[in-house]
XYZ file of C-alpha atoms in Angstrom:
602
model
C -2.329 17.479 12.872
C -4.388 20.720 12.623
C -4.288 20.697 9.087
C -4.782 17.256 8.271
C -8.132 16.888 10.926
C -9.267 20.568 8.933
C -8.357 18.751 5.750
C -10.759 15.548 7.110
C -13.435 17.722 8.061
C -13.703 19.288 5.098
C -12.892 15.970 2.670
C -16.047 14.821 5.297
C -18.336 17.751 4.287
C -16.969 17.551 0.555
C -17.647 13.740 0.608
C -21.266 14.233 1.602
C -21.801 17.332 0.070
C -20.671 15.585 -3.673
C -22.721 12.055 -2.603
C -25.629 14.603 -2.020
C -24.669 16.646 -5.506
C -23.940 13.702 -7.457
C -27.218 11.307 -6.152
C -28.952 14.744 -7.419
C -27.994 15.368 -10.329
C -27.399 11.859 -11.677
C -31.103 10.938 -11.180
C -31.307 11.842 -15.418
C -28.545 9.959 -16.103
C -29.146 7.182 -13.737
C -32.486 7.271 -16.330
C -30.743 7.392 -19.580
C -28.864 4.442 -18.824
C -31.361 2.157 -17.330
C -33.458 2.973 -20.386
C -30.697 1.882 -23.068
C -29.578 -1.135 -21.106
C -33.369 -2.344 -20.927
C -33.368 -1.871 -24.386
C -30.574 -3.503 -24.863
C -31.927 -6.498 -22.264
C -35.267 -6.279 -24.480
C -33.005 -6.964 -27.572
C -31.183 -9.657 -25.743
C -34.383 -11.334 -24.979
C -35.909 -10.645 -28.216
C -33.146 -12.531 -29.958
C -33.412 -15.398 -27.271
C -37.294 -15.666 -27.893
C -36.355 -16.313 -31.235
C -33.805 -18.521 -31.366
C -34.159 -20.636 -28.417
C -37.236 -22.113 -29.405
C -35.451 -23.326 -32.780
C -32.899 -25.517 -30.785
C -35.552 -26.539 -28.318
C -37.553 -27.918 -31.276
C -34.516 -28.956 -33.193
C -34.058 -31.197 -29.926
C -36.764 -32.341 -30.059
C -36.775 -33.990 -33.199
C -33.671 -35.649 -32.825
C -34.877 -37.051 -29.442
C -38.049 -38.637 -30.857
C -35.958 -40.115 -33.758
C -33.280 -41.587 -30.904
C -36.121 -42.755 -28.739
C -37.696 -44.538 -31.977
C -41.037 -42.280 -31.257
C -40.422 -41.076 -34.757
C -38.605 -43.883 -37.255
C -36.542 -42.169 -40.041
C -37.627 -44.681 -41.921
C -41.465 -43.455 -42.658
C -40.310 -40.662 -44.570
C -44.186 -39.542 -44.408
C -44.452 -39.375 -40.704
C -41.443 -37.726 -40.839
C -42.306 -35.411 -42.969
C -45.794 -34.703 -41.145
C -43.667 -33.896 -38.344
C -41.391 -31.673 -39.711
C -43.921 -29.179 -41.886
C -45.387 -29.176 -37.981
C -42.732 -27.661 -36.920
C -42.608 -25.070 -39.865
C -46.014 -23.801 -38.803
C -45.489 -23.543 -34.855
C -42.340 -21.754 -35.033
C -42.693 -19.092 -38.184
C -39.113 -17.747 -37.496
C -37.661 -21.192 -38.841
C -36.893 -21.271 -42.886
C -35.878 -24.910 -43.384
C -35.965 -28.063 -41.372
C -34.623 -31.265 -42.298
C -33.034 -34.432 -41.062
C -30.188 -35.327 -42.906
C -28.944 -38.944 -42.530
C -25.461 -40.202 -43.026
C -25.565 -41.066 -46.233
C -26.465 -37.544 -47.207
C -29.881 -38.322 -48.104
C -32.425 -35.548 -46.737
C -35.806 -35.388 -45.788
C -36.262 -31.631 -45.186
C -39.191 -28.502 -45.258
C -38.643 -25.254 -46.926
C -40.705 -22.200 -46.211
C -41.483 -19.590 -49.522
C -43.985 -16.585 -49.825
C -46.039 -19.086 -51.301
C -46.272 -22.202 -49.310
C -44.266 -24.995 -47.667
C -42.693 -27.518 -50.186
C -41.391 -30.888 -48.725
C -38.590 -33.246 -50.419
C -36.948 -36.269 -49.565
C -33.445 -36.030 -52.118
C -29.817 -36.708 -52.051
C -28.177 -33.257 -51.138
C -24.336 -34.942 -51.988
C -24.836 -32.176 -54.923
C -24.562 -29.109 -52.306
C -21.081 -27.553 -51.355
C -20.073 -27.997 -47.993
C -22.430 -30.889 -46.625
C -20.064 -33.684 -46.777
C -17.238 -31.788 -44.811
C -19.835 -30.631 -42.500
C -21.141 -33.865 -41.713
C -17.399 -35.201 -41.095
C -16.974 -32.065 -38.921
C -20.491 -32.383 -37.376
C -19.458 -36.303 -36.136
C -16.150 -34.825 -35.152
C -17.060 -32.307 -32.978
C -19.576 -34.696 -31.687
C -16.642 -37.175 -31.154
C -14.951 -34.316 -28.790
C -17.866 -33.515 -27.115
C -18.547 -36.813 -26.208
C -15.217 -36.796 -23.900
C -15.076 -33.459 -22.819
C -18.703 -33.457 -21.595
C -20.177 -37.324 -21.615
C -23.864 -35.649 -20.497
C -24.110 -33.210 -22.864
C -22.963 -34.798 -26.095
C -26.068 -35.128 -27.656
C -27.260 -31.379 -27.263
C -27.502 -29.172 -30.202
C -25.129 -27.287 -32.010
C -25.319 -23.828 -33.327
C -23.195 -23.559 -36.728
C -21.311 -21.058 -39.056
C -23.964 -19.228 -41.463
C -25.343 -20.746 -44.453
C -25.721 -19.130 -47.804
C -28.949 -19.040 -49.052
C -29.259 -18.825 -52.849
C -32.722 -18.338 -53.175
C -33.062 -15.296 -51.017
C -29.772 -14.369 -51.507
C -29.134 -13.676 -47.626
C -26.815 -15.676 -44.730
C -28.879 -18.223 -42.522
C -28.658 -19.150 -39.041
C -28.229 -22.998 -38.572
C -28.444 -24.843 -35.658
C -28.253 -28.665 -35.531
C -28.239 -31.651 -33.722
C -27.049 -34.958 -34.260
C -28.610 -38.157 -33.738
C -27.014 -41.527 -32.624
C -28.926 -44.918 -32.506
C -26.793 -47.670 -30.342
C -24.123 -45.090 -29.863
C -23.372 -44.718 -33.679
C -24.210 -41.624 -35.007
C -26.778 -41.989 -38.359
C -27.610 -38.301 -39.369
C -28.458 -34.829 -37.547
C -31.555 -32.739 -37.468
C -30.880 -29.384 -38.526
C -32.856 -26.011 -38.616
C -31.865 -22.606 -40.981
C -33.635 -18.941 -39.691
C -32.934 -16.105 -41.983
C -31.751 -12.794 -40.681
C -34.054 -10.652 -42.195
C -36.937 -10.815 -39.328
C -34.040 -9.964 -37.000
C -33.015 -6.713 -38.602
C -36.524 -6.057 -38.726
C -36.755 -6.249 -35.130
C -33.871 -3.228 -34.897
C -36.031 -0.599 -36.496
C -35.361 2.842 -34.451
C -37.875 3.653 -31.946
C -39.957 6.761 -33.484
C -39.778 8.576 -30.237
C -35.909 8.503 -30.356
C -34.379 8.469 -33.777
C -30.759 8.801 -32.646
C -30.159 5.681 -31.048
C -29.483 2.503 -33.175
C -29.923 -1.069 -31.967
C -27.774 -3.768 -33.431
C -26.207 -6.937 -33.263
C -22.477 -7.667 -34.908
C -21.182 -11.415 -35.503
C -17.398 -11.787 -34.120
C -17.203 -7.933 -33.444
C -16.431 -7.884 -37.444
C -19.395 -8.223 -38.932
C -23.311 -6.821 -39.188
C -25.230 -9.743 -38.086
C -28.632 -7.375 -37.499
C -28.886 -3.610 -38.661
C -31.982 -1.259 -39.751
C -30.453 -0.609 -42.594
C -29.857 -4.226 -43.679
C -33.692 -4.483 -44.934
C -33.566 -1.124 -47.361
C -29.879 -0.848 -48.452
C -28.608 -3.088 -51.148
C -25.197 -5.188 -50.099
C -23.126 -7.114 -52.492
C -22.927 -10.302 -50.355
C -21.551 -14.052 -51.578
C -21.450 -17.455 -49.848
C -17.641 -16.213 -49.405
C -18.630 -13.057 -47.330
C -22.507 -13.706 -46.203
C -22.216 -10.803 -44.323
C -21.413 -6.842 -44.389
C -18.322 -5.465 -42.655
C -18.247 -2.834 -39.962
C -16.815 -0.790 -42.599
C -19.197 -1.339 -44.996
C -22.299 -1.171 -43.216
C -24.414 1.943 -44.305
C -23.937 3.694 -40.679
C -20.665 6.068 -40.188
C -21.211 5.851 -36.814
C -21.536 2.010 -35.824
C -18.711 1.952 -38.918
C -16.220 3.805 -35.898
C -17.582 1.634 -32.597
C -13.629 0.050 -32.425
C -11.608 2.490 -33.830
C -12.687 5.372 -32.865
C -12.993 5.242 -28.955
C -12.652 8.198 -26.267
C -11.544 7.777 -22.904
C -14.416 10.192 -20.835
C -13.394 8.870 -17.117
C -16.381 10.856 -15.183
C -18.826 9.530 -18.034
C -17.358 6.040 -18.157
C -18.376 5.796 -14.274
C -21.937 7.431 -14.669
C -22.588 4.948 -17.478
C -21.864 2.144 -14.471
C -21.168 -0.949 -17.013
C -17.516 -2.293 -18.603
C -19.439 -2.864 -21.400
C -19.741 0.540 -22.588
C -17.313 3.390 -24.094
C -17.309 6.422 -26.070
C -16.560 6.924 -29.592
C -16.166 10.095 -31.664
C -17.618 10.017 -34.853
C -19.724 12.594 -37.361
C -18.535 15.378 -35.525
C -19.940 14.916 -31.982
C -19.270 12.159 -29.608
C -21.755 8.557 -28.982
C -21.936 6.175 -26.165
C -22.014 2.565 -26.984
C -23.362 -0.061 -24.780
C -23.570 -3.733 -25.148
C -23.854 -7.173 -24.184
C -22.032 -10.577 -25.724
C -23.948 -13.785 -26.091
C -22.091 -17.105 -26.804
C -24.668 -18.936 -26.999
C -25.150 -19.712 -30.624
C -21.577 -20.436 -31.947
C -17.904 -20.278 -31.727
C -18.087 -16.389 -32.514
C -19.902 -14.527 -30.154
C -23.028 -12.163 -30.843
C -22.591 -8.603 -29.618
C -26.314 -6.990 -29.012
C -26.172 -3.280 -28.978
C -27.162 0.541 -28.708
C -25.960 3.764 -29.351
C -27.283 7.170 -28.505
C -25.948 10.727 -28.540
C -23.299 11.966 -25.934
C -25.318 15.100 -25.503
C -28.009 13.044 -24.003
C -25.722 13.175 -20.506
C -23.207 15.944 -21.174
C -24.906 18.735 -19.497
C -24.670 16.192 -16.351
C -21.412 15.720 -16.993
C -20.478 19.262 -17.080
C -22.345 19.953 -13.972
C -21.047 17.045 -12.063
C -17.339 18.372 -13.159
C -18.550 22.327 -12.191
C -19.472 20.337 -8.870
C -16.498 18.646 -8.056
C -13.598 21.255 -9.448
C -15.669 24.074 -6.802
C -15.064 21.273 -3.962
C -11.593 20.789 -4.960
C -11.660 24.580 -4.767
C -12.931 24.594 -1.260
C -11.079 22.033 -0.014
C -7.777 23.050 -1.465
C -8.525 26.855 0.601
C -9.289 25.005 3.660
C -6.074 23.213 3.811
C -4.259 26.443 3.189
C -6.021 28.338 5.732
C -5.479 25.374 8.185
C -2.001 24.881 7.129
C -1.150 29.047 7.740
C -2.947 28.336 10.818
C -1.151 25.301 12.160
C 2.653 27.234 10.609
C 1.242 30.276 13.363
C 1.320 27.092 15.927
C 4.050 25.007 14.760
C 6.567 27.101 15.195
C 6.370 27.724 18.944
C 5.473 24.524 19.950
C 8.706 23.279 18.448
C 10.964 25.799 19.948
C 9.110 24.250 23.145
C 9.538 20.579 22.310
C 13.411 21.538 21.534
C 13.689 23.659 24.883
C 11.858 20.299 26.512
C 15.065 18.092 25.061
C 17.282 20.169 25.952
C 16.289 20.397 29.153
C 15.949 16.678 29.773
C 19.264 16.432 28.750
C 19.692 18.764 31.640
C 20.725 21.678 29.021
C 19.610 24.915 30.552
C 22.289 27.490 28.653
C 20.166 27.885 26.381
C 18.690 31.376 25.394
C 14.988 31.682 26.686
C 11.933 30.838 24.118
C 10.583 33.528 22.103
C 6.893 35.647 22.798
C 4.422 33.939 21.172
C 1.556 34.998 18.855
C -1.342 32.661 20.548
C -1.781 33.556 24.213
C -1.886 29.847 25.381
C 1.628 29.394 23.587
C 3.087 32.450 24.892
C 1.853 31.119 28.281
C 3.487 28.475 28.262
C 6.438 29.653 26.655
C 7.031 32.076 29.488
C 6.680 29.125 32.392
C 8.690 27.217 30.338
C 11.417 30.007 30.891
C 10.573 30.520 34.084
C 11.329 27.131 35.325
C 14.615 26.591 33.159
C 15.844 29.164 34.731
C 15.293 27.778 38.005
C 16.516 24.360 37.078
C 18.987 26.556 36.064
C 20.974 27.327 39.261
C 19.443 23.463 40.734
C 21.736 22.268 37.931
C 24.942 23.454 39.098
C 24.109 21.412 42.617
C 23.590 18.094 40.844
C 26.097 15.709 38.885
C 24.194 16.448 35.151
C 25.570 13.223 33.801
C 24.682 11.023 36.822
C 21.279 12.452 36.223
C 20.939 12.278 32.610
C 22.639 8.487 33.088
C 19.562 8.123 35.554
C 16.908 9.560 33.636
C 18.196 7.322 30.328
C 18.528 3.674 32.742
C 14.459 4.453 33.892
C 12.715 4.342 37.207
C 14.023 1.139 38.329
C 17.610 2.566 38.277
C 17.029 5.303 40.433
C 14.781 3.502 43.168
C 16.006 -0.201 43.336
C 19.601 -0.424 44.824
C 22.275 -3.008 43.192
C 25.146 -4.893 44.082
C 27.822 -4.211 40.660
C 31.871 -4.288 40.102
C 33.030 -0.938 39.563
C 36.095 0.909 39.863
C 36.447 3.783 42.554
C 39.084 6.747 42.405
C 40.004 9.175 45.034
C 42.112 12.240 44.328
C 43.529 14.733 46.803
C 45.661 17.768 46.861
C 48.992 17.820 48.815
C 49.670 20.534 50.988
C 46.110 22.632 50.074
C 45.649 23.305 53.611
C 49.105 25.150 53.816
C 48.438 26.861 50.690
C 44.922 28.253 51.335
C 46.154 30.229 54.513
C 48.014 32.057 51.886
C 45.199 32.971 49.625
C 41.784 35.077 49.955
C 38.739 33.436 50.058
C 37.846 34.204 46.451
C 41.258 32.996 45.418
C 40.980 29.781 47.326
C 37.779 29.171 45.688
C 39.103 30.396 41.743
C 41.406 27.497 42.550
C 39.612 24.939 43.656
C 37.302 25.429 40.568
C 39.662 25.339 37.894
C 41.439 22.389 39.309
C 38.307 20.720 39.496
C 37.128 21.505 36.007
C 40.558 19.967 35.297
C 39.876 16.955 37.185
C 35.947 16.074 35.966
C 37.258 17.055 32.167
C 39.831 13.865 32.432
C 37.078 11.834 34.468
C 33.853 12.339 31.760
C 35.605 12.181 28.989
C 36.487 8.104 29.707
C 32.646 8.163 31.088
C 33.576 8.428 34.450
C 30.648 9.676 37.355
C 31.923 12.602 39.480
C 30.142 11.536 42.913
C 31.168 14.452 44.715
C 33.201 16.370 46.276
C 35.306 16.628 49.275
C 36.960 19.474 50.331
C 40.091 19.558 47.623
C 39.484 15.687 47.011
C 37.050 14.265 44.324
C 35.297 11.091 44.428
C 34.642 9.356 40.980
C 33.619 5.648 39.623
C 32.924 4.268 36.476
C 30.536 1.324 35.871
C 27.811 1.992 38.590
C 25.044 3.099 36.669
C 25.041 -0.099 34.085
C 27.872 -2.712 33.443
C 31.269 -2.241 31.559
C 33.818 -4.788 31.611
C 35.983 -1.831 30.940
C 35.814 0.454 34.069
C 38.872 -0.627 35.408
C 40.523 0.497 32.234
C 38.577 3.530 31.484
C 39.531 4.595 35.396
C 43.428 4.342 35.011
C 43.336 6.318 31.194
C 41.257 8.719 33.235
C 44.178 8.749 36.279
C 46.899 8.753 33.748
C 44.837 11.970 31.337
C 44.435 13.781 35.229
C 48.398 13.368 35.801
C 49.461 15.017 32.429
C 46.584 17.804 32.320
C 48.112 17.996 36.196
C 52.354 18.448 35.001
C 50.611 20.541 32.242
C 48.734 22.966 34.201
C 51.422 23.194 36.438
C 53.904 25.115 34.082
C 51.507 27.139 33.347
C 51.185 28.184 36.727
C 55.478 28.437 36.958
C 54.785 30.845 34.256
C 52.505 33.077 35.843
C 54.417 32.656 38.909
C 51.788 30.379 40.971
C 52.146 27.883 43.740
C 52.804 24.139 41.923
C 49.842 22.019 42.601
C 50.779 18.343 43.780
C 47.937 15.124 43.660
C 47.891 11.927 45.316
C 45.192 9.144 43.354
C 43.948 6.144 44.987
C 42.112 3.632 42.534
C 40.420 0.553 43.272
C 38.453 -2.087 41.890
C 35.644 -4.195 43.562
C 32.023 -4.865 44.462
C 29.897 -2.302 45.929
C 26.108 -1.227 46.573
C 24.896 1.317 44.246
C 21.439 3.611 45.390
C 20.115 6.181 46.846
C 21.459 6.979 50.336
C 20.198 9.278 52.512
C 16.978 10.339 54.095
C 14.181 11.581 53.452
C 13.911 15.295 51.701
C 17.763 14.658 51.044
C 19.307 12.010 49.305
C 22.455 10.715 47.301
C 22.795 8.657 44.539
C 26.401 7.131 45.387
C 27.979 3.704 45.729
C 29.235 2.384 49.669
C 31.527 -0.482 50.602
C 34.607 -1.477 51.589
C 35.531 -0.773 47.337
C 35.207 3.193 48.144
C 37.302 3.174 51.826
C 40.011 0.685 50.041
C 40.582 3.508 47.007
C 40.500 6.521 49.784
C 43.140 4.607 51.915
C 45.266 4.315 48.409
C 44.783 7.474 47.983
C 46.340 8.472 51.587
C 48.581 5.656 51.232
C 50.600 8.329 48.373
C 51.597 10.729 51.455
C 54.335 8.008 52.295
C 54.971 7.560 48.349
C 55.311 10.871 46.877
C 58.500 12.258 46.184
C 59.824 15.555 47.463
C 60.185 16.348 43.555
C 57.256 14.910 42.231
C 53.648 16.458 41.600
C 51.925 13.353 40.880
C 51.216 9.771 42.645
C 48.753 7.185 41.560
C 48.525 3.827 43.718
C 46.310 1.236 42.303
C 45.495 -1.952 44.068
C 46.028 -5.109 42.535
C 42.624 -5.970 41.724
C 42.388 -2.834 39.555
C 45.651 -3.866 37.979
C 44.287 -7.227 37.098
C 41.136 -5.823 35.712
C 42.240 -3.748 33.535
C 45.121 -5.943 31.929
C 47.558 -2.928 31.294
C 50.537 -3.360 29.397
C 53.087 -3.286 30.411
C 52.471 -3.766 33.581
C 52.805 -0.582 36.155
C 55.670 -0.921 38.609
C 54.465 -3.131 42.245
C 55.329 -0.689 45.074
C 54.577 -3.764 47.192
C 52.213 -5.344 50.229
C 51.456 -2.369 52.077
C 48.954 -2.387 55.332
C 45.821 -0.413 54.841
C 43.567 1.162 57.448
C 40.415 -0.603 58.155
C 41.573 -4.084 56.410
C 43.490 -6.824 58.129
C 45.459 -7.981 55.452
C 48.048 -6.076 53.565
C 47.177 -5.394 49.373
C 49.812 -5.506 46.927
C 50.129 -1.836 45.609
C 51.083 -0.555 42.165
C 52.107 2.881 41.160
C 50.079 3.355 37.953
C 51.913 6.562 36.643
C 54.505 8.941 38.000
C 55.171 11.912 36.374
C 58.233 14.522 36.548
């Protein structure tokens, strides 16, 4: 956590120091490239100025001659009207309506004059098919888009002949009652576009253009002083073959620049390497005149934002830098604190899971840590010695179930066992103090091994007796079972630690077991400043009379007696079944209870 809130304060300070850095330094370039995308937008414009007034007029024709303002007819009005057009719009070439029949009445602009005809035009190449395709793609516009199937239509280039360059042609076609009788069509040369790219004197490096499908030169400076072999097959010059090695590389020849690519700020743009040095490209398509779409461009010198580049990279790799030292400061730093904070969070488990054998935490660097550290051994070592008075699995049992086991008592089916030593009375007066008490604890680590390992809950203990359950802290449909594996594990370990004992020439321990099975209250009992968490009920006095019960039961021979009642017997379904001693009276209960000797052992 140390490390990563350094880390965020400095990523902070590196995040405003690099928006304060980069809004500096990319004030040039911010420049650069507002000044060759409004060139670009000036181009754009340029070329709309230019052509959009052709189809507005071309429109305009044809809706005179469909409104019958103009009849087709009066090839003289017509005529008038068209040579009108010629001088109001000086971009235009050619107009010329051209009825179905392929007859024309058209106006062609030369160096020396307008000159008007009215003529077949069956003899050119192409017309016929491009009147069938004109009505057919009039046809499909009329279902696709019923409103707009009159509007005009911007064609492939024509070939002029007599100036030997392509023309743009747009046209639209005219319908009288529905039918469609002819189209109005308009031709614009290229040549006043390239002339519009000439390089700006102030900045001879960068190159406007224009390119037809992304294949060809529509527009280029040099297209009006460099000789081209073009044909009606090829009107225009290739990429490749256009008399500029750089615009000749603006697809094949791209650069990925990621820092540059996101100072230029526009998808439209990218890098190319060509003639030795490096050239940004940036550009914007228009579909608005044709099926193939006009890309209006500019390049300009790399070097015109590479020293902002470079410093913008200098800027960032020393923030990397400084952040990259911060984290490793903070992260040596926060390894001086991790280190004895987890030795305290593992001391913390261990002793919640009332472990205190542990060895004591280590001195710690930080004087806060080593603080705590030493409290933190201070009180396990404490809790310590307050262990050894406390059942440790009752607690940790406790501590697992929550607050609401500990403070709300319960009414629950458990299963109760009571074990006593025969003749311990007798055999004390013959031992020390000490000894007496050596025995007592190794029988009852005996005892408690046998009871926890089938989860069995030492409650305490009595004298030489013990007092265990199973199934008061939460439920188990098993406690009656887990009780009499736990009786029958006691009465081996018992036989067991007796020859041992014949061995080292010891008294012979004998047990009696009482076990029963039943409902009891479960809580703390007590009072105030000293309480018990233990179970009461007639369940716990039934298993302790059992228990005495084995005085009258226990063979002269035999070291070990287990009675069970009957309701333990039934609960815990053993098979086979344990041999019925019979209905014997108990003390405190009216009623006799059938007995059962669960195990008897040599």
């Amino acid at each position: 956590m140390l490390t990563l809130g350094v880390g965020m304060l400095m990523l902070i300070a590196g995040i405003a120091y690099g928006i304060a850095l980069v809004s500096g330094r990319l004030n040039t370039v911010d420049l650069l490239r507002d000044r060759n995308q409004r060139i670009v937008s000036q181009q754009v414009e340029r070329t709309r100025l230019q052509f959009d007034p052709v189809r507005q007029h071309v429109e305009a024709l044809r809706d005179r001659l469909q409104g019958g303002k103009l009849d087709f007819n009066y090839i003289g009005r017509l005529t008038d009207y068209i040579v009108a057009t010629l001088d109001g719009l000086p971009q235009i070439d050619a107009v010329a309506f051209v009825r179905q029949n392929l007859v024309a009445t058209r106006a062609v602009r030369y160096p020396w004059g307008i000159e008007t005809a009215h003529e077949s035009i069956a003899k050119y190449p192409g017309t016929a098919a491009r009147m069938r395709a004109l009505r057919q793609a009039l046809d499909r516009r009329r279902e696709a888009v019923p409103l707009r199937s009159d509007a005009a239509i911007w064609g492939d280039l024509i070939w002029s002949p007599e100036i030997a360059q392509p023309m743009i042609n747009v046209s639209a076609p005219v319908q009288m009652n529905g039918e469609f009788v002819g189209e109005v069509v308009a031709v614009v040369s290229l040549g006043t576009l390239s002339r519009s790219l000439e390089p700006d004197s102030s900045d001879d490096q960068s190159v406007s253009f224009i390119l037809y499908d992304d294949r060809f030169v529509l527009a280029h400076p040099t297209l009006t002083n460099h000789e081209y072999h073009l044909s009606p097959e090829q009107p225009l010059p290739t990429v490749a073959e256009i008399h500029d090695p750089v615009l000749q590389r603006i697809w094949d020849g791209r650069i990925d620049v990621p820092l540059a690519r996101a100072m230029l700020g526009n998808d439209a743009a990218h890098i190319v390497e060509a003639e030795g040095q490096r050239w940004i490209f940036v550009y914007r398509r228009l579909t608005s005149y044709g099926e193939k779409p006009w890309l209006v461009g500019r390049y300009f010198p790399f070097e015109e934002i590479q020293t902002e580049v470079n410093r913008l990279q200098i800027a960032g790799a020393v923030g990397i830098v400084s952040l990259l030292l911060s984290l490793l400061i903070a992260w040596r730093l926060a390894h001086l604190i991790r280190r004895p904070l987890l030795q305290l969070s593992a001391a913390a488990t261990r002793l919640r899971n009332l472990d205190f054998d542990a060895p004591p935490l280590e001195r710690a660097r930080l004087r806060e840590l080593d603080d705590a550290a030493q409290a933190f051994n201070a009180a396990n070592a404490a809790l310590h010695w307050f262990g050894n008075y406390v059942p440790r699995k009752l607690v940790s049992r406790l501590m697992r179930e929550g607050e609401d086991a500990i403070n709300i008592s319960k009414h629950r089916e458990v299963t109760v066992i009571f074990t006593d030593l025969v003749g311990f009375t007798a055999m004390s007066e013959q031992l020390s103090a000490q000894e007496t008490a050596d025995l007592l604890n190794e029988h009852f680590a005996l005892v408690t091994a046998c009871i926890e390992a089938e989860g069995g809950i030492v409650d305490k203990f009595i004298g030489d007796a013990v007092m265990a359950m199973w199934g008061a802290l939460k439920r188990d449909d098993d406690h009656a079972v887990r009780a009499c594996r736990a009786v029958r594990a006691i009465g081996a370990a018992l036989v067991a630690d007796n020859a041992h004992r014949q061995m080292r020439g010891r008294p012979l321990l004998r047990m009696r077991v009482g076990i029963h099975s039943g409902p009891v209250v479960i809580g703390n009992i007590g009072a105030p400043g000293r309480i018990n968490y233990t179970v009461v009920g007639d369940t716990v006095n039934s298993a302790q009379r059992l228990e005495q019960l084995g005085h009258d039961h226990l063979g002269e021979a035999e070291q070990f007696i287990a009675l069970a009642s009957a309701e333990t017997v039934e609960a815990a379904r053993l098979d086979p079944p344990p041999r019925r001693v019979g209905l014997l009276p108990v003390k405190g209960r009216a009623a006799p209870i059938a007995v059962y000797c669960l195990d008897r052992r040599p």
